[in-house]
């Protein structure tokens, strides 16, 4: 038996659970699906909405207290997905929102060139072998098989650094011979569409690749209508679209996804202070949702990694099962300076300076931008919550023991899959069971309680099968509390409440149940 909390949770495990239990499905699957697009099922929608609402509550309605002990002011926005295409010229996306791409002429696969590595013989002679980052074992296997050589005699370089003259001797990741990969070329990630009946270049528009620009283009409206004073923030949650060259790793990198973005406008002299503040706050926020601190880290970007608009950037990274022991991006906090407001001022001809009535001065604010993926956040919650545990048969006594995913329980134990979502985020908060489905008095009381609780929370009702099986069904979707109506309930108006993680049970009076649940995070 194992008790290894650091066991990696593979994407296969998560996608399997998501499909089986109605969290996330492949988009248009009955037609063969569409690469990079995902649909959220009933439970996935609840989970995503709960994460979205937690962000809105903690960033817009009740944001953290600022570094000077003052309450900060953040306002919400919901801008359109399709905007005047000049927005994207001004933002730099038309000219610069590109990824390098390489095609394989044989397999017709398309790769992000910066995601490819090449093994080249250190001696200088012979074939090279390319692989996707993370698939190094695959390249090494092919070196042994095809070149009958030892991989340690090879050096590994990023594909974009490969001398084009060497392309002819490199095998692509899916190729059966060398020389099929094309030289990297830039590919713009914005999806194009055409407005109205005509499809000419005059009618060209883009699906937004980030929600941020809608905030900059509405910044003046907000200043003029909401009597805001610097510093202040404008926040938005919504869909973004990127024609990713290689959508990968389930919902981690998809072509349609959701973002939660804050643009924090401040005086240039205070920008560094606010940058430090937001980086620290955002890390704290993810921890407040129950993400283990050791699974989160801050990573400051090197100057050569910075996006075209930012002068500094720090990522909040998470240790996903597929990156473990490394970490991958969850959120970026960028110091955008006055790049965006300057660009929009220049391109639109509209003055975007802030007029400070107290000092009678004008200033173009600087912007700090905490930008996270809502859908990527859902992947973090799923990864973080998933556990396989061995429990004594029949839920009789003893707590659960964490197990290595895929391992078999010993004698006297059975396996349960449990999603340990924080109660605030769990898609279903409470499940109500009558002890027996063939006793009308139990069923009626359970249905009455279910109808009462669901006015406040997402609540399931289940009367099918043994109580133990009903617990397992709820454990697997992460329901924090199960409430059973039994014969004592008919006598004394109490219920048994069973807690998901400890599997402990408590008798609670129905009249106290709401307060009891609220005290435990609902
Ligand atoms: N406005 C700044 C901006 O969009 P970004 O780093 O490109 O910055 C911010 O994106 C966040 O959006 C990322 O940290 C990630 O969580 C999410 N994100 C970006 N591209 C994504 C994709 N293709 N699929 C899912 N989430 C994505």
Short mmCIF file of C-alpha atoms and ligand atoms in Angstrom, two decimals, residues 36 93 97 112 189 209-213 216 240-244 246-248 250-263 286 301 307 309 313 315-316 320 329-334 336 340 369-377, ligand 1:
data_model
loop_
_atom_site.label_atom_id
_atom_site.label_comp_id
_atom_site.label_asym_id
_atom_site.label_seq_id
_atom_site.Cartn_x
_atom_site.Cartn_y
_atom_site.Cartn_z
CA UNK A 36 -8.13 22.04 -29.88
CA UNK A 93 -1.17 41.30 -32.73
CA UNK A 97 1.35 37.55 -32.63
CA UNK A 112 5.53 24.47 -33.10
CA UNK A 189 -2.35 32.91 -34.36
CA UNK A 209 -6.87 36.39 -28.97
CA UNK A 210 -7.05 37.98 -25.47
CA UNK A 211 -9.71 39.83 -23.48
CA UNK A 212 -7.25 42.58 -22.50
CA UNK A 213 -7.65 44.82 -25.56
CA UNK A 216 -7.95 49.24 -23.13
CA UNK A 240 -10.40 34.08 -26.36
CA UNK A 241 -9.35 32.31 -29.53
CA UNK A 242 -5.91 31.36 -30.81
CA UNK A 243 -5.21 29.26 -33.84
CA UNK A 244 -2.55 27.34 -31.93
CA UNK A 246 -0.23 22.40 -31.89
CA UNK A 247 -3.04 22.42 -29.32
CA UNK A 248 -1.83 20.00 -26.67
CA UNK A 250 -6.14 18.39 -23.05
CA UNK A 251 -7.50 21.85 -22.10
CA UNK A 252 -4.03 23.23 -21.25
CA UNK A 253 -3.52 24.65 -24.73
CA UNK A 254 -6.70 24.83 -26.79
CA UNK A 255 -7.84 27.01 -29.67
CA UNK A 256 -10.91 28.33 -27.85
CA UNK A 257 -10.48 29.04 -24.16
CA UNK A 258 -11.47 31.49 -21.44
CA UNK A 259 -9.37 34.10 -19.70
CA UNK A 260 -9.72 36.07 -16.47
CA UNK A 261 -7.83 39.32 -16.91
CA UNK A 262 -7.27 42.41 -14.81
CA UNK A 263 -5.71 45.58 -16.20
CA UNK A 286 -4.41 30.19 -6.09
CA UNK A 301 10.79 35.84 -17.26
CA UNK A 307 6.18 39.54 -24.97
CA UNK A 309 4.30 44.67 -24.84
CA UNK A 313 6.62 39.46 -16.39
CA UNK A 315 4.35 33.60 -14.22
CA UNK A 316 2.43 31.71 -11.59
CA UNK A 320 0.82 19.58 -13.77
CA UNK A 329 2.29 28.32 -16.84
CA UNK A 330 -1.04 28.97 -15.16
CA UNK A 331 -1.09 32.76 -15.05
CA UNK A 332 1.16 35.62 -16.20
CA UNK A 333 1.52 38.93 -14.39
CA UNK A 334 2.93 41.45 -16.87
CA UNK A 336 2.85 46.43 -19.69
CA UNK A 340 -1.18 49.72 -24.90
CA UNK A 369 -1.82 42.85 -15.90
CA UNK A 370 -2.55 39.63 -13.98
CA UNK A 371 -3.88 37.37 -16.74
CA UNK A 372 -4.93 33.81 -16.13
CA UNK A 373 -6.68 31.09 -18.05
CA UNK A 374 -10.05 30.12 -16.60
CA UNK A 375 -10.07 26.87 -18.53
CA UNK A 376 -6.41 26.23 -17.69
CA UNK A 377 -7.37 26.87 -14.07
N1 LIG B 1 -3.34 39.51 -22.10
C1 LIG B 1 -2.15 38.77 -21.86
C2 LIG B 1 -2.23 37.39 -22.31
O1 LIG B 1 -3.17 36.99 -22.98
P1 LIG B 1 -0.98 35.11 -22.24
O2 LIG B 1 0.17 34.67 -21.40
O3 LIG B 1 -0.87 34.91 -23.71
O4 LIG B 1 -1.20 36.64 -21.88
C3 LIG B 1 -2.70 34.51 -20.38
O5 LIG B 1 -2.28 34.39 -21.73
C4 LIG B 1 -3.19 33.19 -19.86
O6 LIG B 1 -4.21 32.67 -20.73
C5 LIG B 1 -2.14 32.09 -19.80
O7 LIG B 1 -1.39 32.18 -18.60
C6 LIG B 1 -2.98 30.84 -19.85
O8 LIG B 1 -3.49 30.53 -18.56
C7 LIG B 1 -4.14 31.25 -20.74
N2 LIG B 1 -3.93 30.79 -22.12
C8 LIG B 1 -3.19 31.36 -23.08
N3 LIG B 1 -3.24 30.65 -24.22
C9 LIG B 1 -4.04 29.59 -23.96
C10 LIG B 1 -4.50 28.47 -24.74
N4 LIG B 1 -4.17 28.33 -26.03
N5 LIG B 1 -5.32 27.57 -24.15
C11 LIG B 1 -5.69 27.71 -22.86
N6 LIG B 1 -5.29 28.74 -22.08
C12 LIG B 1 -4.47 29.67 -22.62
#
